[in-house]
Short mmCIF file of C-alpha atoms in Angstrom, two decimals:
data_model
loop_
_atom_site.label_atom_id
_atom_site.label_comp_id
_atom_site.label_asym_id
_atom_site.label_seq_id
_atom_site.Cartn_x
_atom_site.Cartn_y
_atom_site.Cartn_z
CA MET A 274 26.70 37.87 130.02
CA THR A 275 24.98 35.80 132.68
CA LEU A 276 23.87 37.55 135.82
CA ALA A 277 24.37 35.70 139.06
CA ILE A 278 21.18 35.79 141.12
CA PRO A 279 22.00 35.60 144.82
CA ALA A 280 20.10 33.05 146.84
CA PRO A 281 17.46 34.61 149.09
CA GLU A 282 18.61 35.14 152.63
CA VAL A 283 16.95 32.93 155.20
CA PRO A 284 16.01 34.90 158.36
CA ALA A 285 18.18 33.99 161.28
CA GLN A 286 15.17 33.11 163.39
CA THR A 287 13.97 30.63 160.71
CA VAL A 288 17.31 28.89 160.65
CA GLU A 289 17.38 28.82 164.45
CA ALA A 290 13.84 27.44 164.65
CA ALA A 291 14.60 24.71 162.14
CA ALA A 292 17.61 23.62 164.15
CA VAL A 293 15.80 23.34 167.49
CA PRO A 294 15.79 19.80 168.88
CA GLU A 295 12.41 18.28 169.62
CA THR A 296 13.21 18.11 173.34
CA ILE A 297 13.63 21.90 173.44
CA ALA A 298 10.55 22.48 171.30
CA GLN A 299 8.56 20.25 173.66
CA ASP A 300 9.77 22.22 176.68
CA ALA A 301 8.83 25.48 174.96
CA ARG A 302 5.33 24.21 174.18
CA GLU A 303 4.80 23.05 177.75
CA PHE A 304 6.15 26.33 179.07
CA GLY A 305 3.76 28.27 176.83
CA ALA A 306 0.85 26.15 177.98
CA TYR A 307 1.72 26.80 181.62
CA ALA A 308 2.25 30.52 180.99
CA ARG A 309 -1.27 30.73 179.56
CA THR A 310 -3.06 28.55 182.07
CA GLY A 311 -0.82 28.32 185.12
CA GLY A 312 -1.74 25.58 187.60
CA TRP A 313 -4.68 24.49 185.46
CA THR A 314 -2.17 22.65 183.25
CA PHE A 315 -1.21 20.32 186.06
CA ALA A 316 -4.70 20.22 187.56
CA LEU A 317 -5.93 18.80 184.26
CA LYS A 318 -3.32 16.04 184.42
CA VAL A 319 -4.62 15.11 187.86
CA ALA A 320 -8.30 15.50 186.97
CA ARG A 321 -8.14 13.27 183.88
CA SER A 322 -5.92 10.64 185.50
CA VAL A 323 -7.22 10.28 189.07
CA ARG A 324 -10.54 8.50 189.45
CA PRO A 325 -13.27 10.30 191.39
CA GLY A 326 -14.14 9.17 194.89
CA GLY A 327 -16.59 6.29 195.02
CA GLN A 328 -15.37 4.68 191.79
CA SER A 329 -13.54 1.37 191.93
CA ALA A 330 -10.60 0.33 189.79
CA GLU A 331 -12.93 -1.91 187.75
CA GLU A 332 -15.18 1.01 186.84
CA SER A 333 -12.46 3.32 185.52
CA GLU A 334 -9.10 3.13 183.82
CA LYS A 335 -7.96 6.02 185.99
CA VAL A 336 -5.76 5.49 189.06
CA SER A 337 -6.07 6.46 192.69
CA ALA A 338 -4.56 9.68 194.01
CA LYS A 339 -2.05 7.62 195.99
CA ARG A 340 -0.91 5.72 192.91
CA PHE A 341 -0.71 8.92 190.85
CA ALA A 342 1.42 10.50 193.59
CA GLU A 343 3.77 7.49 193.55
CA LEU A 344 4.18 7.84 189.80
CA ALA A 345 4.70 11.61 190.13
CA GLY A 346 7.15 11.33 193.02
CA CYS A 347 5.17 13.62 195.33
CA SER A 348 2.73 13.34 198.22
CA PRO A 349 -0.90 12.28 197.83
CA GLU A 350 -1.86 15.46 199.72
CA ARG A 351 -0.34 17.60 196.99
CA VAL A 352 -2.19 15.65 194.32
CA MET A 353 -5.46 16.07 196.21
CA ARG A 354 -5.01 19.83 196.45
CA PHE A 355 -4.97 19.98 192.65
CA TYR A 356 -7.87 17.55 192.53
CA LYS A 357 -9.98 19.63 194.94
CA ALA A 358 -9.20 22.85 193.06
CA TRP A 359 -10.53 21.27 189.85
CA ASP A 360 -13.57 19.91 191.70
CA ILE A 361 -14.55 23.37 192.99
CA ALA A 362 -13.97 24.97 189.59
CA ALA A 363 -16.12 22.26 187.99
CA ASP A 364 -18.95 23.04 190.40
CA ASP A 365 -18.66 26.68 189.29
CA GLY A 366 -18.91 25.61 185.65
CA LEU A 367 -15.40 26.78 184.85
CA VAL A 368 -14.02 23.36 183.80
CA PRO A 369 -15.58 19.99 182.87
CA GLN A 370 -16.58 17.48 185.54
CA PHE A 371 -14.23 14.55 186.21
CA GLU A 372 -16.55 12.09 184.45
CA ALA A 373 -16.18 14.05 181.20
CA LEU A 374 -12.39 13.77 181.21
CA ALA A 375 -10.36 10.94 179.74
CA PRO A 376 -6.66 10.24 180.32
CA GLY A 377 -4.44 12.04 177.83
CA VAL A 378 -7.26 14.16 176.37
CA ASP A 379 -6.83 17.95 176.48
CA VAL A 380 -9.61 20.42 177.12
CA GLU A 381 -9.78 24.21 177.03
CA LEU A 382 -8.43 25.65 180.28
CA PRO A 383 -9.19 28.89 182.15
CA GLU A 384 -6.75 31.78 182.32
CA ALA A 385 -3.81 31.47 184.68
CA ASP A 386 -4.84 34.35 186.97
CA VAL A 387 -8.02 32.46 187.97
CA TRP A 388 -6.09 29.49 189.34
CA LEU A 389 -5.21 30.95 192.73
CA SER A 390 -8.90 31.58 193.44
CA TYR A 391 -9.40 27.81 193.61
CA TYR A 392 -6.08 26.32 194.63
CA SER A 393 -4.63 26.30 198.14
CA SER A 394 -0.96 25.34 198.02
CA ARG A 395 -0.72 25.40 201.80
CA SER A 396 -1.92 22.57 204.00
CA SER A 397 -2.18 25.18 206.77
CA ALA A 398 -5.28 26.53 205.05
CA THR A 399 -7.36 24.02 206.98
CA SER A 400 -5.73 24.70 210.36
CA VAL A 401 -7.10 27.11 212.96
CA ARG A 402 -4.37 29.57 212.02
CA GLY A 403 -5.02 29.07 208.32
CA THR A 404 -8.76 29.52 208.78
CA ALA A 405 -8.17 32.83 210.56
CA ILE A 406 -5.81 34.02 207.83
CA THR A 407 -8.28 32.96 205.15
CA ALA A 408 -11.11 34.85 206.84
CA ALA A 409 -8.97 37.98 207.20
CA ALA A 410 -7.92 37.78 203.56
CA GLU A 411 -11.51 37.49 202.41
CA ALA A 412 -12.45 40.45 204.58
CA GLU A 413 -9.72 42.48 202.87
CA GLY A 414 -10.95 41.36 199.45
CA ILE A 415 -7.84 39.38 198.48
CA ARG A 416 -7.21 35.75 197.64
CA PRO A 417 -6.59 33.64 200.76
CA THR A 418 -3.78 31.77 199.02
CA LYS A 419 -1.78 34.99 198.82
CA ALA A 420 -2.10 35.64 202.54
CA LEU A 421 -1.32 32.02 203.42
CA GLU A 422 1.80 32.09 201.28
CA VAL A 423 3.03 35.23 203.00
CA ALA A 424 2.25 33.83 206.45
CA GLU A 425 4.33 30.73 205.77
CA ASN A 426 7.30 32.67 204.44
CA PRO A 427 8.15 35.33 207.05
CA THR A 428 11.65 35.73 205.62
CA ALA A 429 10.16 36.87 202.32
CA LEU A 430 7.87 39.24 204.19
CA ARG A 431 10.83 40.67 206.09
CA ALA A 432 12.75 41.18 202.84
CA ALA A 433 9.81 43.00 201.27
CA ILE A 434 9.39 45.26 204.32
CA LEU A 435 13.10 46.11 204.38
CA ALA A 436 13.26 46.85 200.66
CA ASP A 437 9.91 48.46 199.88
CA PRO A 438 8.45 51.51 201.70
CA SER A 439 4.89 50.72 200.62
CA THR A 440 5.14 47.19 202.04
CA ALA A 441 6.56 48.59 205.27
CA GLN A 442 3.66 51.03 205.45
CA ALA A 443 1.14 48.23 204.97
CA ALA A 444 2.86 46.20 207.70
CA ARG A 445 2.79 49.20 210.05
CA SER A 446 -0.93 49.73 209.49
CA ALA A 447 -1.63 46.03 210.08
CA LEU A 448 0.34 46.02 213.33
CA LEU A 449 -1.47 49.10 214.58
CA ASP A 450 -4.82 47.43 213.88
CA ARG A 451 -3.72 44.23 215.58
CA ILE A 452 -2.31 45.72 218.80
CA GLU A 453 -5.75 47.04 219.70
CA GLU A 454 -6.81 43.47 220.53
CA ASP A 455 -3.45 41.73 221.06
CA GLU A 456 -2.19 42.62 224.52
CA GLU A 457 0.91 40.45 224.18
CA LEU A 458 1.96 42.10 220.93
CA ARG A 459 1.24 45.53 222.41
CA GLY A 460 3.55 44.82 225.32
CA ALA A 461 6.27 43.44 223.05
CA LEU A 462 6.20 46.53 220.84
CA ALA A 463 6.30 48.78 223.91
CA ARG A 464 9.39 46.95 225.17
CA ASP A 465 11.02 47.24 221.76
CA VAL A 466 10.46 50.99 221.75
CA ALA A 467 11.73 51.37 225.31
CA SER A 468 14.91 49.45 224.55
CA ARG A 469 15.89 51.45 221.46
CA GLU A 470 17.14 54.95 222.02
CA GLU A 471 16.30 56.15 218.51
CA LEU A 472 12.71 54.94 218.89
CA LYS A 473 12.36 56.55 222.32
CA LYS A 474 13.46 59.88 220.86
CA ALA A 475 11.10 59.49 217.91
CA VAL A 476 8.18 58.66 220.20
CA ALA A 477 8.97 61.64 222.44
CA GLY A 478 9.09 63.91 219.39
CA GLU A 479 5.80 62.63 218.00
CA SER A 480 4.16 62.89 221.43
CA LYS A 481 5.19 66.53 221.58
CA VAL A 482 3.69 67.17 218.16
CA SER A 483 0.50 65.35 219.14
CA ASP A 484 0.20 67.34 222.40
CA ARG A 485 0.59 70.63 220.54
CA ILE A 486 -2.06 69.70 218.00
CA GLU A 487 -4.40 68.63 220.79
CA PHE A 488 -3.79 71.97 222.57
CA VAL A 489 -4.82 73.91 219.47
CA ARG A 490 -7.79 71.59 218.92
CA GLN A 491 -9.09 72.17 222.46
CA VAL A 492 -8.94 75.94 221.98
CA ALA A 493 -10.75 75.74 218.64
CA GLU A 494 -13.44 73.30 219.76
CA THR A 495 -14.13 74.34 223.37
CA GLY A 496 -13.40 78.06 223.14
CA GLN A 497 -11.43 77.92 226.39
CA VAL A 498 -7.72 78.33 227.02
CA LYS A 499 -5.34 77.79 229.90
CA THR A 500 -3.01 80.68 230.72
CA PRO A 501 0.68 80.14 231.54
CA ALA A 502 -0.17 80.32 235.25
CA GLY A 503 -2.94 77.74 234.87
CA GLN A 504 -6.07 79.89 234.74
CA VAL A 505 -8.86 78.63 232.47
CA ILE A 506 -10.47 81.53 230.61
CA ASP A 507 -12.80 82.02 227.65
CA ALA A 508 -10.86 82.57 224.45
CA PRO A 509 -11.52 85.87 222.63
CA ALA A 510 -13.11 85.46 219.20
CA GLN A 511 -9.89 86.38 217.37
CA LEU A 512 -7.89 83.78 219.29
CA ARG A 513 -10.42 81.04 218.67
CA GLN A 514 -10.65 81.88 214.97
CA GLU A 515 -6.88 81.72 214.65
CA ALA A 516 -6.85 78.34 216.39
CA GLU A 517 -9.57 77.07 214.02
CA ARG A 518 -7.59 78.29 211.01
CA HIS A 519 -4.43 76.48 212.07
CA LEU A 520 -6.41 73.37 212.96
CA SER A 521 -7.97 73.25 209.50
CA LEU A 522 -4.49 73.34 207.98
CA LEU A 523 -3.34 70.51 210.25
CA ASP A 524 -6.39 68.39 209.43
CA GLU A 525 -5.72 68.76 205.71
CA LEU A 526 -2.28 67.18 205.98
CA ASP A 527 -1.95 63.74 204.43
CA GLU A 528 -0.99 60.80 206.64
CA GLY A 529 2.58 60.79 205.37
CA ASP A 530 3.12 64.54 205.70
CA GLU A 531 5.45 65.92 208.36
CA ALA A 532 3.28 67.72 210.90
CA GLY A 533 6.02 68.90 213.24
CA GLU A 534 6.61 72.38 211.77
CA TRP A 535 2.89 72.99 211.25
CA ALA A 536 2.12 71.98 214.83
CA ALA A 537 4.94 74.15 216.20
CA GLU A 538 3.69 77.19 214.27
CA ALA A 539 0.08 76.67 215.37
CA TYR A 540 1.08 76.11 219.00
CA GLY A 541 3.38 79.14 219.05
CA THR A 542 0.76 81.40 217.51
CA VAL A 543 -1.96 80.36 219.96
CA LYS A 544 0.36 80.68 222.97
CA THR A 545 1.41 84.17 221.89
CA LEU A 546 -2.21 85.24 221.48
CA ILE A 547 -3.02 83.89 224.95
CA GLN A 548 -0.19 85.91 226.47
CA GLU A 549 -1.33 89.03 224.62
CA THR A 550 -4.88 88.44 225.88
CA VAL A 551 -3.65 88.30 229.47
CA GLU A 552 -1.50 91.41 229.14
CA ALA A 553 -4.30 93.40 227.51
CA ASP A 554 -6.70 92.89 230.45
CA PRO A 555 -5.58 94.56 233.73
CA GLU A 556 -7.77 92.39 235.94
CA LEU A 557 -6.72 89.23 234.15
CA ARG A 558 -3.08 90.28 234.37
CA VAL A 559 -3.32 90.69 238.16
CA ALA A 560 -5.15 87.39 238.53
CA GLU A 561 -2.43 85.74 236.45
CA ARG A 562 0.31 87.04 238.74
CA ARG A 563 -1.62 85.96 241.82
CA THR A 564 -2.18 82.47 240.42
CA LYS A 565 1.46 82.16 239.47
CA PHE A 566 2.55 83.25 242.98
CA TYR A 567 0.34 80.67 244.70
CA SER A 568 1.53 77.98 242.31
CA SER A 569 5.19 78.76 243.03
CA LEU A 570 4.54 78.99 246.76
CA SER A 571 2.82 75.59 246.75
CA LYS A 572 5.72 74.00 244.89
CA ALA A 573 8.28 75.56 247.21
CA THR A 574 6.40 74.42 250.29
CA LYS A 575 6.18 70.86 249.01
CA VAL A 576 9.90 70.78 248.21
CA PHE A 577 10.88 72.18 251.61
CA GLU A 578 8.65 69.70 253.43
CA GLU A 579 10.56 66.90 251.75
CA LEU A 580 13.81 68.31 253.23
CA THR A 581 12.74 67.95 256.88
CA PHE A 582 14.65 65.43 259.00
CA ASP A 583 15.11 64.30 262.58
CA ASP A 584 17.76 65.98 264.68
CA ALA A 585 19.39 62.63 265.30
CA ASP A 586 20.11 62.22 261.57
CA ALA A 587 21.51 65.69 260.95
CA GLY A 588 25.00 64.91 262.15
CA GLU A 589 25.47 62.21 259.58
CA PHE A 590 25.43 64.54 256.56
CA TYR A 591 25.86 68.02 258.03
CA GLU A 592 27.84 70.61 255.99
CA ASP A 593 28.32 74.34 256.64
CA ASP A 594 26.99 75.14 253.17
CA MET A 595 23.60 73.73 254.11
CA VAL A 596 23.14 76.19 256.95
CA GLN A 597 24.37 79.09 254.81
CA ARG A 598 21.91 78.38 252.01
CA LEU A 599 19.03 77.94 254.43
CA GLU A 600 19.89 81.27 256.06
CA GLU A 601 19.86 82.91 252.61
CA LEU A 602 16.49 81.34 251.95
CA GLN A 603 15.25 82.57 255.31
CA GLY A 604 16.32 86.10 254.37
CA ALA A 605 14.54 85.88 251.04
CA LEU A 606 11.37 84.67 252.74
CA ALA A 607 11.53 87.49 255.26
CA ALA A 608 11.91 90.04 252.46
CA CYS A 609 8.97 88.53 250.60
CA ILE A 610 6.80 88.60 253.73
CA GLU A 611 7.75 92.21 254.43
CA ALA A 612 6.88 93.24 250.84
CA LEU A 613 3.47 91.61 251.07
CA ARG A 614 2.75 93.23 254.43
CA LYS A 615 3.56 96.64 253.07
CA ALA A 616 1.28 96.01 250.09
CA ALA A 617 -1.57 94.85 252.30
CA PRO A 618 -4.47 97.35 252.43
CA THR A 619 -4.82 99.19 255.74
CA SER A 620 -8.01 98.66 257.66
#
């Protein structure tokens, strides 16, 4: 009996690889080379084909940047950006000098992530605007090419801000830093806030939170408080300690934490302690009532002074209700005066 020995199975990937046309294999090889080296792949093509400045056509078999651009179907400026990137890298010892390169000859290339440190894909890099962006990028410790790319693609920046909270946060921080020196931008943002009801409400809410925190901070740091009637007094030790405790909790909050509830609790606690301080001291309580009376009297006097008018104008808007309410007010004032006279100490 003869046993049939099955033919060994050929792995699917081997069969597939064997059947790949050379055109596809060539594309794959070029893709792999670019994936490893990035722009250096194309920079090498320029560096080994374009003759260095100062050399004539008789001295080298290489071509000019203009001729290379014509053959490539692109602008000479684009060719020169690759050329200049290679030149700078050669000065740093990262790649061979132009004179050591021959057309069609490959050399070992740097890693892809180094490319952007040398290449500027934006012609705006040499403009006043580009120079400013480059300087700012270097100050932030990032590659200028990244910042230039973002600056020339505001639609992409907008998309990133809309989709990503961390990008929006970075944009917010940048705008806040910029408006300190950019009066025009500051005014534009102020108008934007004023024209949007939701932003106006948000600003009002945050202002309230900020005012409450500042109130607690003043108590903790100065040791003085303002009573409801407006007196400025020294804060008792317990009150100041409580303000310091709440302030320490507020200061420990991270930038993204919601401070509203914490600020409300701190403000409410301090205000309650101030009121209790006033009520616990008879002299302070009397002074508080006196201050409040004078404050109300001053406000009432100012309001009434604004109601005065010439007799000649009265007939134009006269109504019986006006006289009635003024007579009621006159009665209340008379009662108040009588009460104060009775309370006055006899000589």
